[in-house]
Short mmCIF file of C-alpha atoms in Angstrom, two decimals:
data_model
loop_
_atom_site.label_atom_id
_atom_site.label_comp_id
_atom_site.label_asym_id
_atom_site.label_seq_id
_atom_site.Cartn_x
_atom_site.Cartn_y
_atom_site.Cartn_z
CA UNK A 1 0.00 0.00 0.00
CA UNK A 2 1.28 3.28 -0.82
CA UNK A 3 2.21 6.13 1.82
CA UNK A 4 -0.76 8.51 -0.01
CA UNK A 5 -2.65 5.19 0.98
CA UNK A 6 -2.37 4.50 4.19
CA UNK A 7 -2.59 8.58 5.06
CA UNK A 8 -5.61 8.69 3.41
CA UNK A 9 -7.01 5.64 5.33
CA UNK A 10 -6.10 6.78 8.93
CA UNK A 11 -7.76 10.35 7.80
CA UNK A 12 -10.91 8.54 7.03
CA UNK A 13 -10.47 6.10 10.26
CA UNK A 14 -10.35 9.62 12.25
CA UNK A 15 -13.15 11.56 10.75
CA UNK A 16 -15.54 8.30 11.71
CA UNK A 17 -14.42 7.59 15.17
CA UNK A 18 -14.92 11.29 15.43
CA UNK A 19 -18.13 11.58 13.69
CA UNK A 20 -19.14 8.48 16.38
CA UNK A 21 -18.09 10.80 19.32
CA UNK A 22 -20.39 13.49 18.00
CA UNK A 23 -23.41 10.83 18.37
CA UNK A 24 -23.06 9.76 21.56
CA UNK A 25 -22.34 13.34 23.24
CA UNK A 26 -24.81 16.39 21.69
CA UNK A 27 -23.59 19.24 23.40
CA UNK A 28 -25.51 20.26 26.99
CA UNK A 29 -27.06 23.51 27.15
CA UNK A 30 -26.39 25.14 30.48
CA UNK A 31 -29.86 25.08 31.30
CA UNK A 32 -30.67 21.93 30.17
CA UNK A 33 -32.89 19.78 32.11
CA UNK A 34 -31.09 17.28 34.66
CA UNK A 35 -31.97 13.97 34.91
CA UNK A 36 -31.56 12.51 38.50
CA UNK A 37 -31.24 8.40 39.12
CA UNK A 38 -32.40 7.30 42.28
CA UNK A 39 -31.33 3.68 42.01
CA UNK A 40 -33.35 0.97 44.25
CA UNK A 41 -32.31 -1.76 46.60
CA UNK A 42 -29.65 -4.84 45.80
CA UNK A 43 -28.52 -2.10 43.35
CA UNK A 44 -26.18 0.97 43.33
CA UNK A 45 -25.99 4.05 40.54
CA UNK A 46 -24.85 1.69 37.94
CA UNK A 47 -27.81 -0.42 37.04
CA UNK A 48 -28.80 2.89 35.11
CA UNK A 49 -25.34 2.49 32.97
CA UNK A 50 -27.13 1.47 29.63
CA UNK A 51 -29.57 4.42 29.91
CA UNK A 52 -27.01 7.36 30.78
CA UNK A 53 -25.31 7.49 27.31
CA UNK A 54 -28.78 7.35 25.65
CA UNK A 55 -30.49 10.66 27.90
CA UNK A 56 -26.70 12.31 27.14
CA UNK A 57 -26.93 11.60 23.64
CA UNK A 58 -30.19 13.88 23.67
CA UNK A 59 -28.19 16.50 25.07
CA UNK A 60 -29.42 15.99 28.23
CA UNK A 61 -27.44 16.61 31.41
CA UNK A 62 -27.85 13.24 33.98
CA UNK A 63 -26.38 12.19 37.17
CA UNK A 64 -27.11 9.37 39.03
CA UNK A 65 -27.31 9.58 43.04
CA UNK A 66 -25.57 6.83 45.24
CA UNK A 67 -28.01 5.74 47.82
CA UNK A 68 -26.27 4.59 51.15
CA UNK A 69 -29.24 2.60 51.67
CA UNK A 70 -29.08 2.65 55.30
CA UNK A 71 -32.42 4.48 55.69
CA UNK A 72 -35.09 6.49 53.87
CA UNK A 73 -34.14 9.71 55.49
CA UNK A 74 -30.50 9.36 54.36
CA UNK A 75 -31.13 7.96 51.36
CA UNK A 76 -34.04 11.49 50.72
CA UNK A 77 -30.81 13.59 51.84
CA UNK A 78 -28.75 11.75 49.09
CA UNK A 79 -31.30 12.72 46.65
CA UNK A 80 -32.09 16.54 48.01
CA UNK A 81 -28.41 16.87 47.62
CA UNK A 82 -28.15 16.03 43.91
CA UNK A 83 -31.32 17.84 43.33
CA UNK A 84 -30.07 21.03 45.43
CA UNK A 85 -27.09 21.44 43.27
CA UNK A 86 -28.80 21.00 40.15
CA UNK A 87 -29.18 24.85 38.30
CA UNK A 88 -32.22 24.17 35.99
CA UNK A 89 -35.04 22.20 36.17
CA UNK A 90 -34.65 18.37 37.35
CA UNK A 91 -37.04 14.75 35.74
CA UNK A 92 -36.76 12.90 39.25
CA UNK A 93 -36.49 9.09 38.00
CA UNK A 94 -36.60 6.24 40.96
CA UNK A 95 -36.45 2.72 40.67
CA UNK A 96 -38.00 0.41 42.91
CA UNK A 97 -37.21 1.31 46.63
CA UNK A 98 -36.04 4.46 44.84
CA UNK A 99 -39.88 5.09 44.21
CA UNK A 100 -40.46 5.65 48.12
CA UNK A 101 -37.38 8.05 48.00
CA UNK A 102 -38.59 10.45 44.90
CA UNK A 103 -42.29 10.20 47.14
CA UNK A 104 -40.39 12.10 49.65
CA UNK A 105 -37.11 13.82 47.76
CA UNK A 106 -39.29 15.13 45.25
CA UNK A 107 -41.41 18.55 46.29
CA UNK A 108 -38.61 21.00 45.07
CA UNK A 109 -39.58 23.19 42.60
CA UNK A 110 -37.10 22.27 40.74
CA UNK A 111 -38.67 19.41 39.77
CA UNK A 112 -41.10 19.03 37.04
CA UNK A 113 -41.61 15.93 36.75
CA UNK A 114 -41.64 12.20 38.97
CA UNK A 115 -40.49 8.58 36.75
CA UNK A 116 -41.41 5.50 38.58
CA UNK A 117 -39.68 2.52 37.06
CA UNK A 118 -41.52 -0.51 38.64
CA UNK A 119 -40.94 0.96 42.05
CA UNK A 120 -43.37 2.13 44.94
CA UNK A 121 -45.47 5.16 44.75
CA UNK A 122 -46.79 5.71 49.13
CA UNK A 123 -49.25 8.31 49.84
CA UNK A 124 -48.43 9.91 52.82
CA UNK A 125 -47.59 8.17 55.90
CA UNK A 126 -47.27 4.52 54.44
CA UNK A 127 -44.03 2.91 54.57
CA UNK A 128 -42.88 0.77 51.52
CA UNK A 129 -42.62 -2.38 53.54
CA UNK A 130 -46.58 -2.12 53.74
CA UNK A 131 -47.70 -1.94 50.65
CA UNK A 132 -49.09 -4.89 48.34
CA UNK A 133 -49.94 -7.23 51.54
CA UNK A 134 -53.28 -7.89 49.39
CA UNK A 135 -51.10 -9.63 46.86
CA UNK A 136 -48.68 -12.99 47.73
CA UNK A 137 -45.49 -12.82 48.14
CA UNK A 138 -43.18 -11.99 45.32
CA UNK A 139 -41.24 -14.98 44.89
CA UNK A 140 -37.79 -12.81 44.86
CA UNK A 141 -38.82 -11.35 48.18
CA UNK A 142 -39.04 -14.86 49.70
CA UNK A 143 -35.68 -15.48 48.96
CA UNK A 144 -34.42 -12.25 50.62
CA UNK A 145 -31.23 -13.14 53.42
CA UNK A 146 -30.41 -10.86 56.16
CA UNK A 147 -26.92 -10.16 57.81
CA UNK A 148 -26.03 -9.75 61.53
CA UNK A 149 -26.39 -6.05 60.77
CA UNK A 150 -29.86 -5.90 59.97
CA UNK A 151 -29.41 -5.66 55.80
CA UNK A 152 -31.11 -7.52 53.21
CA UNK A 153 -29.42 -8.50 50.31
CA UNK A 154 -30.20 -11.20 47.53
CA UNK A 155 -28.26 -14.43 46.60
CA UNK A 156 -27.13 -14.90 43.33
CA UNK A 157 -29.16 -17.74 41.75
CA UNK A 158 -32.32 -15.53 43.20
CA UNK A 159 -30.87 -12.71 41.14
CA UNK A 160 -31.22 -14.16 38.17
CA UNK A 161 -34.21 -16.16 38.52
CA UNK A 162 -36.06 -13.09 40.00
CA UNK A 163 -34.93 -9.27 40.44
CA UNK A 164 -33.37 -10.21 36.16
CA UNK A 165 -34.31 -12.68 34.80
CA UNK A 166 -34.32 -11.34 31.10
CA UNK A 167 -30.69 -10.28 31.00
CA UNK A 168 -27.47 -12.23 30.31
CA UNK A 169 -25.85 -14.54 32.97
CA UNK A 170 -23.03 -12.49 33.04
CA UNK A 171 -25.32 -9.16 33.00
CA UNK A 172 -27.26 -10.89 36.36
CA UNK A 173 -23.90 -12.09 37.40
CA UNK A 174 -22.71 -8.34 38.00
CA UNK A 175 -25.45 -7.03 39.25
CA UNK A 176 -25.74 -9.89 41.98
CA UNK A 177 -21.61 -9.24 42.41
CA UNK A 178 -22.49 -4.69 42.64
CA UNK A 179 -25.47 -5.24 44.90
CA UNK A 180 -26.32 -2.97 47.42
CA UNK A 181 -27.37 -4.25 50.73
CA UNK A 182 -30.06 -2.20 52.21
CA UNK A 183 -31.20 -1.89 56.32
CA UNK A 184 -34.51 -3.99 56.52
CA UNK A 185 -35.55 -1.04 58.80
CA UNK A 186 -35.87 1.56 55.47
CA UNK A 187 -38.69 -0.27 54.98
CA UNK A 188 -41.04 0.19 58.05
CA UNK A 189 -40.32 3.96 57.59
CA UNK A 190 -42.98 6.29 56.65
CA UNK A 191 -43.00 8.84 53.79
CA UNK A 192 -44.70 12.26 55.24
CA UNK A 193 -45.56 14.17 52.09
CA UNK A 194 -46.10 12.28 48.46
CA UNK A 195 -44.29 14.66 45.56
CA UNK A 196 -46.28 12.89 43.11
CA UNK A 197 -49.40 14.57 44.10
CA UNK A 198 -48.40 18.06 42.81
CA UNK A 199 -45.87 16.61 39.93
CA UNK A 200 -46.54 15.35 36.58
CA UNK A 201 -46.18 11.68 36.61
CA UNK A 202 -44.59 8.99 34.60
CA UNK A 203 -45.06 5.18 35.64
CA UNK A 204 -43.24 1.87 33.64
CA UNK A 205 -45.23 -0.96 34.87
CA UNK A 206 -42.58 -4.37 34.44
CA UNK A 207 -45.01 -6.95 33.02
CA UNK A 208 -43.04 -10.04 34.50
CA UNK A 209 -41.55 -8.49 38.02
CA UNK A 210 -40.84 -11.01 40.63
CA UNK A 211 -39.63 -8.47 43.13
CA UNK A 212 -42.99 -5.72 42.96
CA UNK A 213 -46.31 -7.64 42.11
CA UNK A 214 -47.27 -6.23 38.22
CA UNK A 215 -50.33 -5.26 40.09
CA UNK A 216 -48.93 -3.08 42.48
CA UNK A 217 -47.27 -1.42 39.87
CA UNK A 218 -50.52 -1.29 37.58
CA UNK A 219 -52.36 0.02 41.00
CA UNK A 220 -49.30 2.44 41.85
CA UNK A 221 -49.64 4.00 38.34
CA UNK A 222 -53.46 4.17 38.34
CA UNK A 223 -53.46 6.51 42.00
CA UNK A 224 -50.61 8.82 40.93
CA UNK A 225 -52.78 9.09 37.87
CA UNK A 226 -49.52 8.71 35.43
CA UNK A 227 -49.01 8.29 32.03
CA UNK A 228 -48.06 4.40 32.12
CA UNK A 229 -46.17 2.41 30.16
CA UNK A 230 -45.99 -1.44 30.33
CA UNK A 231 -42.89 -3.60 29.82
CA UNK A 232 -42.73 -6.91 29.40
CA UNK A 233 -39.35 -6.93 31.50
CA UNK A 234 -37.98 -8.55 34.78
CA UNK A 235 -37.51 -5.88 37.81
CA UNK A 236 -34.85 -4.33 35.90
CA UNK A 237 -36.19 -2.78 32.81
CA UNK A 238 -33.55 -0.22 32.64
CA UNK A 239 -31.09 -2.96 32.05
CA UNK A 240 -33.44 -5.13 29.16
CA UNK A 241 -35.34 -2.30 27.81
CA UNK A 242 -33.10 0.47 28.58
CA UNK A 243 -34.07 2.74 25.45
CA UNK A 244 -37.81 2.09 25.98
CA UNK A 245 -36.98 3.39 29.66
CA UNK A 246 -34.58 6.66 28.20
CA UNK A 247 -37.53 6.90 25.87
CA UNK A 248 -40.41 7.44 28.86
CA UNK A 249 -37.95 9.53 30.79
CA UNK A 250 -36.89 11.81 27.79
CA UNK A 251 -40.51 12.46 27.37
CA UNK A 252 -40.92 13.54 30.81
CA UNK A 253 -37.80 15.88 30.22
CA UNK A 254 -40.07 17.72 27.45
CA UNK A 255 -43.14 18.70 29.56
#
């Protein structure tokens, strides 16, 4: 191959890996609407890795919030934090236990809009541990263990037979391996005000949950009067279906 060749080949190689770049990062307005993660329990701010690049690539600015997960209160002041230092307005986006926390985080006025991703949606003064006794058991909540600190975490077969099942093994494998343990006392704790009654509200019912009975979710959606949308996903939809899930959430970012 010549020299005028191979030049002309790396010039081309450049301008597409470049061209690439300019896809997956549109340029953030400075007061472009923020995206805030509130990640659930078992789980930590990187189960919402496959959606991030997608809500970026839509030149939206995102961050996700690491939950200590040692109670509701410190997991709200996690939140507040992220949403405090925010300087536009914020789509508040919780998933599963993080659904109790954006019920409580979420009455800033910052805020203009509340995502539930098959997570709980209290009214005031209900506690997430509560909620869904009318239903049985989900079968991943029967296989919950609990450490000599008072934390619940999940074991990894029941990871991938129940909180996601519709990933790969290796997928499941990591997310059993990045778990986050969370204090079995978060959930006997009460919410005192419910965001999502002055908030616009979005609501992805997972179709095949083993963690959150479907009809929780479908009941969840129905009282916060949201615009639903139903996956037919495992617990983790944000990890199967991620751009159906960037999708619902980029919508809420255009109210």
């Amino acid at each position: 191959m010549k020299l005028t060749s191979i030049a002309n080949a790396v010039l081309v190689s450049t301008l597409l890996s470049a061209a690439a770049i300019s896809v997956q990062a549109a340029p953030v307005a400075s007061d472009a609407t923020t995206v805030v993660l509130v990640h659930g329990a078992f789980a930590d701010g990187s189960s919402w890795e496959k959606v991030i690049p997608l809500l970026q690539a839509k030149g939206l600015k995102v961050v996700a919030v690491q939950n200590p997960l040692t109670s509701l209160a410190d997991d709200v002041a996690a939140t507040q934090r992220v949403v405090d230092a925010q300087t536009g307005k914020v789509v508040l986006v919780g998933h599963s236990w993080g659904g109790t926390v954006i019920t409580q985080a979420g009455t800033s006025d910052k805020i203009k809009a509340l995502v539930y991703v098959a997570a709980f949606a209290p009214s005031e003064g209900e506690a997430a541990g509560a909620l869904g006794k009318e239903y049985a058991v989900p079968p991943g909540i029967a296989t919950l263990q609990m450490d000599a600190a008072g934390y619940l975490w999940l074991p990894a077969d029941s990871v991938a037979k129940n909180f996601a099942q519709d990933v790969s093994p290796a997928t499941a494998a990591l997310i059993a391996a990045t778990q986050g343990p969370i204090s079995a006392k978060a959930f006997g704790e009460p919410t005192t005000v419910a965001a999502w009654r002055n908030k616009p509200n979005y609501y992805i019912v997972s179709k095949q949950d083993r963690m959150i009975a479907p009809e929780l979710e479908q009941a969840f959606a129905k009282k916060i009067n949201a615009t639903t949308t139903v996956l037919n996903t495992s617990h983790v939809p944000m990890v199967s279906q991620p751009e159906k899930v960037a999708e619902v959430i980029f919508a809420a970012s255009q109210r």
